mmCIF file of C-alpha atoms in Angstrom:
data_model
loop_
_atom_site.group_PDB
_atom_site.id
_atom_site.type_symbol
_atom_site.label_atom_id
_atom_site.label_comp_id
_atom_site.label_asym_id
_atom_site.label_seq_id
_atom_site.Cartn_x
_atom_site.Cartn_y
_atom_site.Cartn_z
ATOM 1 C CA MET A 1 0.000 0.000 0.000
ATOM 2 C CA SER A 2 1.261 3.426 -0.908
ATOM 3 C CA ASP A 3 1.197 6.058 1.818
ATOM 4 C CA ARG A 4 0.992 8.840 -0.745
ATOM 5 C CA PRO A 5 -2.251 10.829 -1.009
ATOM 6 C CA PRO A 6 -4.360 10.354 -4.162
ATOM 7 C CA LEU A 7 -3.632 12.715 -7.027
ATOM 8 C CA SER A 8 -6.002 15.534 -7.861
ATOM 9 C CA LEU A 9 -6.242 18.294 -10.429
ATOM 10 C CA TYR A 10 -6.067 21.991 -9.707
ATOM 11 C CA VAL A 11 -8.909 23.947 -11.313
ATOM 12 C CA PRO A 12 -8.390 27.732 -11.233
ATOM 13 C CA GLU A 13 -11.325 29.743 -9.921
ATOM 14 C CA PRO A 14 -12.099 33.436 -10.427
ATOM 15 C CA GLU A 15 -11.779 35.583 -7.344
ATOM 16 C CA PHE A 16 -15.365 36.801 -7.574
ATOM 17 C CA ARG A 17 -18.569 35.020 -8.474
ATOM 18 C CA PRO A 18 -22.200 36.219 -8.762
ATOM 19 C CA GLY A 19 -23.277 37.643 -5.421
ATOM 20 C CA ASP A 20 -19.750 38.668 -4.377
ATOM 21 C CA LYS A 21 -18.650 42.271 -3.967
ATOM 22 C CA PRO A 22 -15.602 42.769 -6.224
ATOM 23 C CA ASP A 23 -12.473 44.220 -4.656
ATOM 24 C CA PHE A 24 -9.527 44.877 -6.968
ATOM 25 C CA SER A 25 -7.423 46.667 -4.367
ATOM 26 C CA ASN A 26 -4.868 43.852 -4.442
ATOM 27 C CA VAL A 27 -4.408 44.043 -8.226
ATOM 28 C CA PRO A 28 -1.017 45.656 -8.901
ATOM 29 C CA ILE A 29 -1.497 48.711 -11.135
ATOM 30 C CA PRO A 30 1.878 50.298 -11.951
ATOM 31 C CA LYS A 31 2.182 54.049 -11.708
ATOM 32 C CA ALA A 32 1.526 55.920 -14.952
ATOM 33 C CA GLY A 33 4.743 56.942 -16.661
ATOM 34 C CA ALA A 34 6.872 54.458 -14.727
ATOM 35 C CA ALA A 35 7.640 52.092 -17.615
ATOM 36 C CA LEU A 36 10.723 52.951 -19.638
ATOM 37 C CA MET A 37 10.534 53.160 -23.428
ATOM 38 C CA PRO A 38 13.348 51.076 -24.947
ATOM 39 C CA PRO A 39 14.913 51.744 -28.343
ATOM 40 C CA VAL A 40 12.920 50.279 -31.221
ATOM 41 C CA ASP A 41 15.760 47.900 -32.039
ATOM 42 C CA GLY A 42 16.029 46.697 -28.440
ATOM 43 C CA ASP A 43 16.584 43.020 -27.731
ATOM 44 C CA ALA A 44 13.777 40.959 -26.215
ATOM 45 C CA GLY A 45 16.007 39.888 -23.338
ATOM 46 C CA ASP A 46 16.751 43.495 -22.406
ATOM 47 C CA ILE A 47 13.099 44.490 -22.023
ATOM 48 C CA ARG A 48 11.763 41.478 -20.118
ATOM 49 C CA ASP A 49 10.249 43.723 -17.456
ATOM 50 C CA LEU A 50 7.776 45.159 -19.986
ATOM 51 C CA ALA A 51 6.108 41.742 -20.248
ATOM 52 C CA TYR A 52 5.231 41.849 -16.543
ATOM 53 C CA THR A 53 4.335 45.485 -15.854
ATOM 54 C CA ILE A 54 1.643 47.617 -17.531
ATOM 55 C CA ILE A 55 2.665 50.550 -19.715
ATOM 56 C CA ARG A 56 0.475 53.518 -18.754
ATOM 57 C CA VAL A 57 0.477 57.149 -19.899
ATOM 58 C CA MET A 58 -2.590 58.799 -18.329
ATOM 59 C CA ASN A 59 -2.508 59.113 -14.560
ATOM 60 C CA ARG A 60 -5.523 59.381 -12.273
ATOM 61 C CA GLU A 61 -5.397 63.172 -12.471
ATOM 62 C CA GLY A 62 -5.962 63.047 -16.230
ATOM 63 C CA GLU A 63 -2.398 63.984 -17.148
ATOM 64 C CA ALA A 64 -0.110 62.312 -19.696
ATOM 65 C CA VAL A 65 3.229 61.450 -18.105
ATOM 66 C CA GLY A 66 6.353 59.434 -18.767
ATOM 67 C CA PRO A 67 8.488 58.487 -21.776
ATOM 68 C CA TRP A 68 5.576 57.004 -23.738
ATOM 69 C CA ALA A 69 3.635 60.307 -23.614
ATOM 70 C CA GLY A 70 3.620 63.220 -26.053
ATOM 71 C CA MET A 71 3.097 61.354 -29.337
ATOM 72 C CA LEU A 72 -0.286 62.907 -30.180
ATOM 73 C CA ASP A 73 -1.407 66.529 -30.333
ATOM 74 C CA ASP A 74 -4.762 67.724 -29.023
ATOM 75 C CA GLU A 75 -6.548 67.496 -32.370
ATOM 76 C CA GLN A 76 -5.384 63.919 -32.856
ATOM 77 C CA VAL A 77 -6.607 63.027 -29.386
ATOM 78 C CA LYS A 78 -9.980 64.636 -30.083
ATOM 79 C CA ALA A 79 -10.219 62.525 -33.240
ATOM 80 C CA GLY A 80 -9.478 59.437 -31.147
ATOM 81 C CA LEU A 81 -12.227 60.334 -28.685
ATOM 82 C CA GLU A 82 -14.650 60.803 -31.576
ATOM 83 C CA ASP A 83 -13.695 57.386 -32.969
ATOM 84 C CA MET A 84 -14.370 55.688 -29.646
ATOM 85 C CA LEU A 85 -17.696 57.451 -29.208
ATOM 86 C CA ARG A 86 -18.683 56.433 -32.740
ATOM 87 C CA VAL A 87 -17.888 52.787 -31.989
ATOM 88 C CA ARG A 88 -19.859 52.956 -28.737
ATOM 89 C CA ALA A 89 -22.874 54.513 -30.474
ATOM 90 C CA PHE A 90 -22.662 51.921 -33.261
ATOM 91 C CA ASP A 91 -22.506 49.069 -30.750
ATOM 92 C CA ALA A 92 -25.493 50.374 -28.804
ATOM 93 C CA ARG A 93 -27.589 50.793 -31.950
ATOM 94 C CA MET A 94 -26.734 47.355 -33.345
ATOM 95 C CA THR A 95 -27.328 45.662 -29.988
ATOM 96 C CA MET A 96 -30.787 47.243 -29.947
ATOM 97 C CA ALA A 97 -31.347 46.086 -33.530
ATOM 98 C CA GLN A 98 -30.654 42.521 -32.444
ATOM 99 C CA ARG A 99 -33.109 42.830 -29.568
ATOM 100 C CA GLN A 100 -35.678 44.013 -32.099
ATOM 101 C CA GLY A 101 -35.139 40.913 -34.228
ATOM 102 C CA LYS A 102 -33.418 42.726 -37.097
ATOM 103 C CA THR A 103 -30.313 40.522 -36.933
ATOM 104 C CA SER A 104 -29.537 37.186 -35.342
ATOM 105 C CA PHE A 105 -26.825 38.273 -32.933
ATOM 106 C CA TYR A 106 -24.304 41.001 -32.215
ATOM 107 C CA MET A 107 -21.015 41.320 -30.331
ATOM 108 C CA GLN A 108 -20.023 44.673 -28.893
ATOM 109 C CA CYS A 109 -16.640 45.848 -27.629
ATOM 110 C CA LEU A 110 -17.908 47.975 -24.739
ATOM 111 C CA GLY A 111 -14.917 49.023 -22.622
ATOM 112 C CA GLU A 112 -12.363 47.986 -25.250
ATOM 113 C CA GLU A 113 -12.806 50.804 -27.781
ATOM 114 C CA ALA A 114 -9.391 52.391 -27.209
ATOM 115 C CA ILE A 115 -7.474 49.355 -28.436
ATOM 116 C CA ALA A 116 -8.626 49.109 -32.041
ATOM 117 C CA CYS A 117 -9.252 52.841 -32.467
ATOM 118 C CA ALA A 118 -5.753 53.815 -31.319
ATOM 119 C CA PHE A 119 -4.022 50.984 -33.152
ATOM 120 C CA SER A 120 -5.633 51.896 -36.477
ATOM 121 C CA LYS A 121 -3.819 55.248 -36.424
ATOM 122 C CA VAL A 122 -0.369 53.692 -36.831
ATOM 123 C CA LEU A 123 -1.292 51.476 -39.780
ATOM 124 C CA LYS A 124 -0.687 52.377 -43.417
ATOM 125 C CA PRO A 125 -2.530 51.559 -46.655
ATOM 126 C CA GLY A 126 -1.766 47.987 -47.646
ATOM 127 C CA ASP A 127 -1.159 46.714 -44.115
ATOM 128 C CA MET A 128 -3.451 43.821 -43.191
ATOM 129 C CA ASN A 129 -5.320 43.148 -39.957
ATOM 130 C CA PHE A 130 -6.316 39.612 -39.020
ATOM 131 C CA PRO A 131 -8.957 40.482 -36.415
ATOM 132 C CA THR A 132 -11.315 38.768 -34.038
ATOM 133 C CA TYR A 133 -14.857 40.030 -33.500
ATOM 134 C CA ARG A 134 -14.181 42.992 -31.198
ATOM 135 C CA GLN A 135 -12.021 45.056 -33.534
ATOM 136 C CA GLN A 136 -14.822 46.943 -35.280
ATOM 137 C CA GLY A 137 -12.922 50.075 -34.310
ATOM 138 C CA LEU A 138 -10.308 49.234 -36.951
ATOM 139 C CA LEU A 139 -12.983 49.971 -39.566
ATOM 140 C CA LEU A 140 -15.092 52.604 -37.820
ATOM 141 C CA SER A 141 -12.032 54.783 -37.159
ATOM 142 C CA THR A 142 -11.183 54.813 -40.883
ATOM 143 C CA ASP A 143 -13.163 55.789 -43.960
ATOM 144 C CA TYR A 144 -14.908 52.409 -44.264
ATOM 145 C CA PRO A 145 -18.629 53.120 -44.849
ATOM 146 C CA MET A 146 -20.692 52.495 -41.727
ATOM 147 C CA VAL A 147 -23.695 51.596 -43.894
ATOM 148 C CA ASP A 148 -21.699 48.746 -45.444
ATOM 149 C CA MET A 149 -21.024 47.368 -41.970
ATOM 150 C CA MET A 150 -24.718 47.474 -41.170
ATOM 151 C CA ASN A 151 -25.616 45.898 -44.516
ATOM 152 C CA GLN A 152 -23.342 42.992 -43.633
ATOM 153 C CA ILE A 153 -24.856 42.677 -40.147
ATOM 154 C CA TYR A 154 -28.345 42.566 -41.681
ATOM 155 C CA SER A 155 -27.248 40.288 -44.572
ATOM 156 C CA ASN A 156 -29.479 42.397 -46.821
ATOM 157 C CA ALA A 157 -29.466 42.954 -50.581
ATOM 158 C CA ALA A 158 -26.544 45.416 -50.283
ATOM 159 C CA ASP A 159 -24.407 43.180 -48.073
ATOM 160 C CA PRO A 160 -20.840 43.498 -49.442
ATOM 161 C CA LEU A 161 -20.252 39.854 -48.469
ATOM 162 C CA LYS A 162 -23.491 38.764 -50.172
ATOM 163 C CA GLY A 163 -24.834 36.847 -47.208
ATOM 164 C CA ARG A 164 -21.863 34.473 -47.128
ATOM 165 C CA GLN A 165 -20.548 35.441 -43.722
ATOM 166 C CA LEU A 166 -22.122 35.634 -40.268
ATOM 167 C CA PRO A 167 -23.209 38.980 -38.769
ATOM 168 C CA ILE A 168 -20.344 41.146 -37.432
ATOM 169 C CA MET A 169 -17.766 39.130 -39.386
ATOM 170 C CA TYR A 170 -16.730 41.973 -41.654
ATOM 171 C CA CYS A 171 -14.190 41.849 -44.467
ATOM 172 C CA SER A 172 -12.542 44.495 -46.618
ATOM 173 C CA LYS A 173 -9.267 43.881 -48.411
ATOM 174 C CA GLU A 174 -9.117 47.531 -49.475
ATOM 175 C CA HIS A 175 -9.259 48.623 -45.843
ATOM 176 C CA GLY A 176 -6.804 46.008 -44.585
ATOM 177 C CA PHE A 177 -9.394 43.936 -42.753
ATOM 178 C CA PHE A 178 -9.147 40.188 -43.343
ATOM 179 C CA THR A 179 -12.423 38.347 -42.936
ATOM 180 C CA ILE A 180 -13.247 37.394 -39.354
ATOM 181 C CA SER A 181 -13.453 33.699 -38.534
ATOM 182 C CA GLY A 182 -15.728 31.994 -36.050
ATOM 183 C CA ASN A 183 -12.972 29.406 -35.584
ATOM 184 C CA LEU A 184 -11.012 31.199 -32.897
ATOM 185 C CA ALA A 185 -7.246 31.728 -33.152
ATOM 186 C CA THR A 186 -6.935 30.792 -36.824
ATOM 187 C CA GLN A 187 -6.134 34.368 -37.806
ATOM 188 C CA PHE A 188 -3.151 34.523 -35.482
ATOM 189 C CA ILE A 189 -1.144 32.114 -37.593
ATOM 190 C CA GLN A 190 -2.660 33.425 -40.839
ATOM 191 C CA GLY A 191 -1.420 36.901 -40.033
ATOM 192 C CA VAL A 192 2.081 35.557 -39.531
ATOM 193 C CA GLY A 193 1.893 33.752 -42.866
ATOM 194 C CA TRP A 194 0.700 36.906 -44.623
ATOM 195 C CA ALA A 195 3.559 38.873 -43.070
ATOM 196 C CA MET A 196 6.063 36.222 -44.161
ATOM 197 C CA ALA A 197 4.713 36.426 -47.716
ATOM 198 C CA SER A 198 5.108 40.208 -47.662
ATOM 199 C CA ALA A 199 8.743 39.807 -46.614
ATOM 200 C CA ILE A 200 9.397 37.105 -49.215
ATOM 201 C CA LYS A 201 8.097 39.460 -51.932
ATOM 202 C CA GLY A 202 10.301 42.263 -50.637
ATOM 203 C CA ASP A 203 7.226 44.382 -49.906
ATOM 204 C CA THR A 204 6.896 47.076 -47.225
ATOM 205 C CA LYS A 205 3.505 46.039 -45.822
ATOM 206 C CA ILE A 206 3.108 44.536 -42.360
ATOM 207 C CA ALA A 207 0.419 42.446 -40.685
ATOM 208 C CA THR A 208 -1.287 42.564 -37.318
ATOM 209 C CA SER A 209 -2.908 39.535 -35.714
ATOM 210 C CA TRP A 210 -5.549 39.732 -32.990
ATOM 211 C CA ILE A 211 -6.635 37.186 -30.415
ATOM 212 C CA GLY A 212 -8.572 37.124 -27.152
ATOM 213 C CA GLU A 213 -6.849 35.870 -24.021
ATOM 214 C CA GLY A 214 -9.105 32.805 -23.920
ATOM 215 C CA SER A 215 -8.063 31.750 -27.418
ATOM 216 C CA THR A 216 -4.371 31.767 -26.509
ATOM 217 C CA ALA A 217 -5.042 28.216 -25.307
ATOM 218 C CA GLU A 218 -5.528 27.167 -28.953
ATOM 219 C CA ASN A 219 -2.719 25.518 -30.916
ATOM 220 C CA ASP A 220 -2.667 28.252 -33.566
ATOM 221 C CA PHE A 221 -1.497 30.786 -30.997
ATOM 222 C CA HIS A 222 1.651 28.796 -30.264
ATOM 223 C CA SER A 223 2.242 27.955 -33.922
ATOM 224 C CA ALA A 224 2.114 31.662 -34.710
ATOM 225 C CA LEU A 225 4.800 32.409 -32.116
ATOM 226 C CA VAL A 226 7.039 29.672 -33.525
ATOM 227 C CA PHE A 227 6.875 30.886 -37.125
ATOM 228 C CA ALA A 228 6.950 34.595 -36.262
ATOM 229 C CA SER A 229 10.051 34.237 -34.113
ATOM 230 C CA THR A 230 11.899 31.783 -36.377
ATOM 231 C CA TYR A 231 11.484 33.838 -39.555
ATOM 232 C CA ARG A 232 11.306 37.295 -37.933
ATOM 233 C CA ALA A 233 8.015 38.008 -39.655
ATOM 234 C CA PRO A 234 6.961 41.679 -39.883
ATOM 235 C CA VAL A 235 3.896 41.225 -37.699
ATOM 236 C CA VAL A 236 2.449 42.641 -34.488
ATOM 237 C CA LEU A 237 0.762 39.957 -32.379
ATOM 238 C CA ASN A 238 -2.015 41.411 -30.221
ATOM 239 C CA ILE A 239 -3.613 39.665 -27.250
ATOM 240 C CA VAL A 240 -6.727 41.460 -26.018
ATOM 241 C CA ASN A 241 -6.975 40.360 -22.400
ATOM 242 C CA ASN A 242 -10.476 41.469 -21.406
ATOM 243 C CA GLN A 243 -10.439 39.118 -18.376
ATOM 244 C CA TRP A 244 -13.250 36.834 -19.573
ATOM 245 C CA ALA A 245 -13.645 34.370 -22.434
ATOM 246 C CA ILE A 246 -17.176 33.193 -23.233
ATOM 247 C CA SER A 247 -17.795 32.209 -19.608
ATOM 248 C CA THR A 248 -14.380 31.380 -18.146
ATOM 249 C CA PHE A 249 -12.042 33.849 -16.502
ATOM 250 C CA GLN A 250 -8.583 34.582 -17.843
ATOM 251 C CA GLY A 251 -6.854 32.265 -15.351
ATOM 252 C CA ILE A 252 -8.038 29.183 -17.261
ATOM 253 C CA ALA A 253 -6.182 30.100 -20.458
ATOM 254 C CA ARG A 254 -3.228 31.717 -18.674
ATOM 255 C CA GLY A 255 -2.453 28.654 -16.606
ATOM 256 C CA GLY A 256 0.761 29.004 -14.620
ATOM 257 C CA ALA A 257 2.163 31.843 -16.721
ATOM 258 C CA ALA A 258 2.655 35.126 -14.914
ATOM 259 C CA THR A 259 1.145 37.130 -17.805
ATOM 260 C CA PHE A 260 0.026 36.423 -21.341
ATOM 261 C CA ALA A 261 2.764 38.702 -22.669
ATOM 262 C CA SER A 262 5.430 36.662 -20.898
ATOM 263 C CA ARG A 263 4.696 33.729 -23.197
ATOM 264 C CA GLY A 264 6.425 35.585 -25.992
ATOM 265 C CA LEU A 265 9.708 35.730 -24.092
ATOM 266 C CA GLY A 266 10.275 32.001 -24.454
ATOM 267 C CA PHE A 267 10.282 32.517 -28.213
ATOM 268 C CA GLY A 268 12.656 35.470 -28.072
ATOM 269 C CA ILE A 269 9.891 37.892 -29.080
ATOM 270 C CA PRO A 270 9.878 41.391 -27.542
ATOM 271 C CA SER A 271 6.743 41.378 -25.404
ATOM 272 C CA LEU A 272 4.893 44.229 -23.707
ATOM 273 C CA ARG A 273 1.793 44.755 -21.597
ATOM 274 C CA VAL A 274 -0.159 47.962 -22.071
ATOM 275 C CA ASP A 275 -3.136 49.560 -20.360
ATOM 276 C CA GLY A 276 -5.796 48.806 -22.972
ATOM 277 C CA ASN A 277 -8.090 51.483 -21.533
ATOM 278 C CA ASP A 278 -5.468 54.198 -22.070
ATOM 279 C CA TYR A 279 -5.781 55.491 -25.653
ATOM 280 C CA LEU A 280 -2.473 57.346 -25.453
ATOM 281 C CA ALA A 281 -0.584 54.304 -24.175
ATOM 282 C CA VAL A 282 -2.058 51.958 -26.780
ATOM 283 C CA TYR A 283 -1.117 54.370 -29.552
ATOM 284 C CA ALA A 284 2.460 54.724 -28.279
ATOM 285 C CA VAL A 285 3.018 50.976 -27.907
ATOM 286 C CA ALA A 286 1.406 50.258 -31.282
ATOM 287 C CA LYS A 287 3.651 52.846 -32.939
ATOM 288 C CA TRP A 288 6.733 51.309 -31.324
ATOM 289 C CA ALA A 289 5.795 47.783 -32.398
ATOM 290 C CA THR A 290 4.831 48.654 -35.976
ATOM 291 C CA GLU A 291 8.069 50.586 -36.433
ATOM 292 C CA ARG A 292 9.972 47.452 -35.401
ATOM 293 C CA ALA A 293 8.111 45.444 -38.011
ATOM 294 C CA ARG A 294 8.669 48.034 -40.759
ATOM 295 C CA MET A 295 12.394 48.123 -39.975
ATOM 296 C CA GLY A 296 12.637 44.361 -40.519
ATOM 297 C CA LEU A 297 13.288 43.678 -36.830
ATOM 298 C CA GLY A 298 10.638 40.993 -36.555
ATOM 299 C CA PRO A 299 7.529 40.458 -34.441
ATOM 300 C CA THR A 300 6.306 42.073 -31.242
ATOM 301 C CA LEU A 301 3.770 40.571 -28.838
ATOM 302 C CA ILE A 302 1.421 43.012 -27.067
ATOM 303 C CA GLU A 303 -0.982 42.144 -24.263
ATOM 304 C CA HIS A 304 -3.703 44.789 -24.012
ATOM 305 C CA VAL A 305 -5.030 44.699 -20.443
ATOM 306 C CA THR A 306 -8.693 45.692 -20.522
ATOM 307 C CA TYR A 307 -12.130 44.554 -19.386
ATOM 308 C CA ARG A 308 -15.192 43.281 -21.261
ATOM 309 C CA MET A 309 -17.851 45.516 -19.743
ATOM 310 C CA GLY A 310 -20.721 43.912 -21.637
ATOM 311 C CA ALA A 311 -21.819 40.397 -22.425
ATOM 312 C CA HIS A 312 -19.759 38.110 -24.630
ATOM 313 C CA SER A 313 -22.522 38.424 -27.220
ATOM 314 C CA THR A 314 -26.242 39.058 -27.336
ATOM 315 C CA SER A 315 -26.619 35.313 -26.636
ATOM 316 C CA ASP A 316 -24.751 35.591 -23.334
ATOM 317 C CA ASP A 317 -25.795 36.477 -19.789
ATOM 318 C CA PRO A 318 -22.678 37.416 -17.788
ATOM 319 C CA SER A 319 -24.648 37.601 -14.536
ATOM 320 C CA ALA A 320 -24.526 33.807 -14.526
ATOM 321 C CA TYR A 321 -20.763 33.671 -14.043
ATOM 322 C CA ARG A 322 -19.373 37.002 -12.817
ATOM 323 C CA ALA A 323 -20.155 39.502 -10.094
ATOM 324 C CA LYS A 324 -22.670 42.200 -11.018
ATOM 325 C CA GLU A 325 -20.444 45.133 -9.991
ATOM 326 C CA GLU A 326 -17.240 43.755 -11.460
ATOM 327 C CA SER A 327 -17.219 45.892 -14.609
ATOM 328 C CA THR A 328 -17.758 49.154 -12.726
ATOM 329 C CA SER A 329 -15.109 48.186 -10.161
ATOM 330 C CA TRP A 330 -12.413 47.477 -12.747
ATOM 331 C CA PRO A 331 -9.428 49.606 -11.676
ATOM 332 C CA LEU A 332 -8.375 50.805 -15.149
ATOM 333 C CA GLY A 333 -11.678 52.593 -15.670
ATOM 334 C CA ASP A 334 -13.595 53.495 -18.817
ATOM 335 C CA PRO A 335 -11.416 54.376 -21.852
ATOM 336 C CA VAL A 336 -13.874 56.994 -23.124
ATOM 337 C CA GLU A 337 -14.195 58.774 -19.789
ATOM 338 C CA ARG A 338 -10.445 58.738 -19.242
ATOM 339 C CA LEU A 339 -9.682 60.348 -22.594
ATOM 340 C CA LYS A 340 -12.441 62.904 -22.077
ATOM 341 C CA ASP A 341 -10.976 63.822 -18.672
ATOM 342 C CA TYR A 342 -7.518 64.153 -20.233
ATOM 343 C CA LEU A 343 -8.769 66.665 -22.806
ATOM 344 C CA ILE A 344 -10.740 68.604 -20.186
ATOM 345 C CA LYS A 345 -7.643 68.750 -17.991
ATOM 346 C CA ARG A 346 -5.755 70.297 -20.909
ATOM 347 C CA GLY A 347 -8.447 72.944 -21.316
ATOM 348 C CA VAL A 348 -9.361 71.950 -24.870
ATOM 349 C CA TRP A 349 -12.605 70.095 -24.137
ATOM 350 C CA SER A 350 -15.713 70.382 -21.984
ATOM 351 C CA ASP A 351 -18.660 68.325 -20.815
ATOM 352 C CA ALA A 352 -20.914 70.352 -23.124
ATOM 353 C CA GLN A 353 -18.734 69.622 -26.155
ATOM 354 C CA HIS A 354 -18.619 65.974 -25.191
ATOM 355 C CA HIS A 355 -22.410 65.766 -24.933
ATOM 356 C CA GLN A 356 -22.792 67.524 -28.281
ATOM 357 C CA MET A 357 -20.400 65.091 -29.954
ATOM 358 C CA GLN A 358 -22.288 62.147 -28.502
ATOM 359 C CA GLN A 359 -25.558 63.467 -29.904
ATOM 360 C CA LEU A 360 -24.057 64.100 -33.343
ATOM 361 C CA LEU A 361 -22.601 60.597 -33.520
ATOM 362 C CA GLU A 362 -25.817 58.971 -32.326
ATOM 363 C CA THR A 363 -27.613 60.830 -35.124
ATOM 364 C CA GLU A 364 -24.979 59.720 -37.626
ATOM 365 C CA VAL A 365 -25.415 56.085 -36.601
ATOM 366 C CA ALA A 366 -29.213 56.347 -36.648
ATOM 367 C CA GLU A 367 -29.155 57.803 -40.174
ATOM 368 C CA ALA A 368 -26.846 55.020 -41.352
ATOM 369 C CA GLN A 369 -29.225 52.462 -39.886
ATOM 370 C CA LYS A 370 -32.187 53.993 -41.711
ATOM 371 C CA GLN A 371 -30.249 53.808 -44.961
ATOM 372 C CA ALA A 372 -29.260 50.179 -44.368
ATOM 373 C CA GLU A 373 -32.824 49.189 -43.519
ATOM 374 C CA LYS A 374 -34.106 50.629 -46.797
ATOM 375 C CA ASN A 375 -32.246 47.877 -48.639
ATOM 376 C CA GLY A 376 -34.298 44.770 -49.361
ATOM 377 C CA THR A 377 -33.592 41.271 -48.187
ATOM 378 C CA LEU A 378 -30.818 39.185 -49.669
ATOM 379 C CA HIS A 379 -33.415 37.372 -51.789
ATOM 380 C CA ASP A 380 -34.170 40.670 -53.519
ATOM 381 C CA GLY A 381 -30.572 41.249 -54.537
ATOM 382 C CA PRO A 382 -28.484 40.084 -57.484
ATOM 383 C CA HIS A 383 -26.580 37.546 -55.376
ATOM 384 C CA SER A 384 -29.387 35.260 -54.274
ATOM 385 C CA SER A 385 -28.999 32.475 -56.856
ATOM 386 C CA PRO A 386 -26.576 29.553 -56.377
ATOM 387 C CA ALA A 387 -24.995 30.445 -59.704
ATOM 388 C CA SER A 388 -23.799 33.794 -58.353
ATOM 389 C CA MET A 389 -21.426 32.036 -55.955
ATOM 390 C CA PHE A 390 -19.654 30.468 -58.939
ATOM 391 C CA ASP A 391 -19.224 33.925 -60.439
ATOM 392 C CA ASP A 392 -17.755 35.261 -57.203
ATOM 393 C CA VAL A 393 -15.318 32.411 -56.626
ATOM 394 C CA TYR A 394 -14.268 31.834 -60.218
ATOM 395 C CA LYS A 395 -14.090 35.160 -61.989
ATOM 396 C CA GLU A 396 -12.021 33.660 -64.781
ATOM 397 C CA MET A 397 -13.385 30.156 -64.828
ATOM 398 C CA PRO A 398 -11.254 27.337 -66.271
ATOM 399 C CA LEU A 399 -12.819 25.338 -69.107
ATOM 400 C CA HIS A 400 -13.516 22.209 -67.056
ATOM 401 C CA LEU A 401 -15.343 24.251 -64.408
ATOM 402 C CA ARG A 402 -17.420 26.012 -67.051
ATOM 403 C CA ARG A 403 -18.471 22.599 -68.348
ATOM 404 C CA GLN A 404 -19.349 21.427 -64.849
ATOM 405 C CA ARG A 405 -21.444 24.524 -64.376
ATOM 406 C CA GLN A 406 -23.272 23.962 -67.654
ATOM 407 C CA GLU A 407 -23.932 20.313 -66.768
ATOM 408 C CA ALA A 408 -25.361 21.454 -63.429
ATOM 409 C CA GLY A 409 -27.787 23.682 -65.279
ATOM 410 C CA PHE A 410 -26.284 27.034 -64.315
#
């Protein structure tokens, strides 16, 4: 007989569950401005600390401090605030549309707007994003038509994807937005492959890959790190750590690792953690990482520390698995309110101006929705027949495929 105790598994548990009162006072939040900014060509081993801290620019007084500050002027910051408010208004309107039965489901990025909106500002024409489903800000902060996004959500007669993709899974090659996949983590490795192809061709375009912290448990995440590090692909690898996957907290996917960013260190990839609710910090870190890629210095891994304030999707009820007050207790605050306070502190913004901008953007979104809802159903459009899919996939159809199509009666 063995005198050893029976084996058992350790199952991580979130600190707070429904009915608990959240208390994040023990969560270490580094002081704004404390993180050093290394040279762009710095070695991964020399900046290990940045994978364990959190790079922050805006302090609690609404001031921008430290070496990562000062990269944007007031007008650029105002534009960033407008972008975030536009995304928030769009999300609210489309969530309501789903509740009204106008679309099957919707996924908002409430509380995460700063990440995509700030990152989009450092990208150039021809760069390619491989996003997940909370990066709508990459499109809404550019000149991509909002009506086209709504047409795709409604799968109507003007849907640019012709009803062949699920709602919120946008795609626009011209705007550097690779089609979203419901198979999580696939785009992480695809982005690396695209970046490798760009380098093989001797091009100047870079790629960005996006993943949620829960999906880092998928094989594609690790495969992406292997290929990106081995071939020094010109890619920025983004982990959006919003604390919760569909219904499991971030500790399940993180396992025994100290941070998600620290996983990149084992591959020799420069890895940083940034306050994802700090627009100024996200912009600065994104600029640093994309410059590395453009200089041929290889990949960078960024963990954006944020919080999913809303449900995972309109099919989800977060009250079943997390504390009710958790989102309002999150110590890094609301990205919109923080940027507004920063501009007010500088004397270039006011509550009245903020309210006026909100109203204007809500009107803009409402008008776009009216326009989208004037379009008929997909069955009314030119893409409703099975034959149209052949035309889309095979624009210059080989002879044997033309014969197959004729035999099929198309």
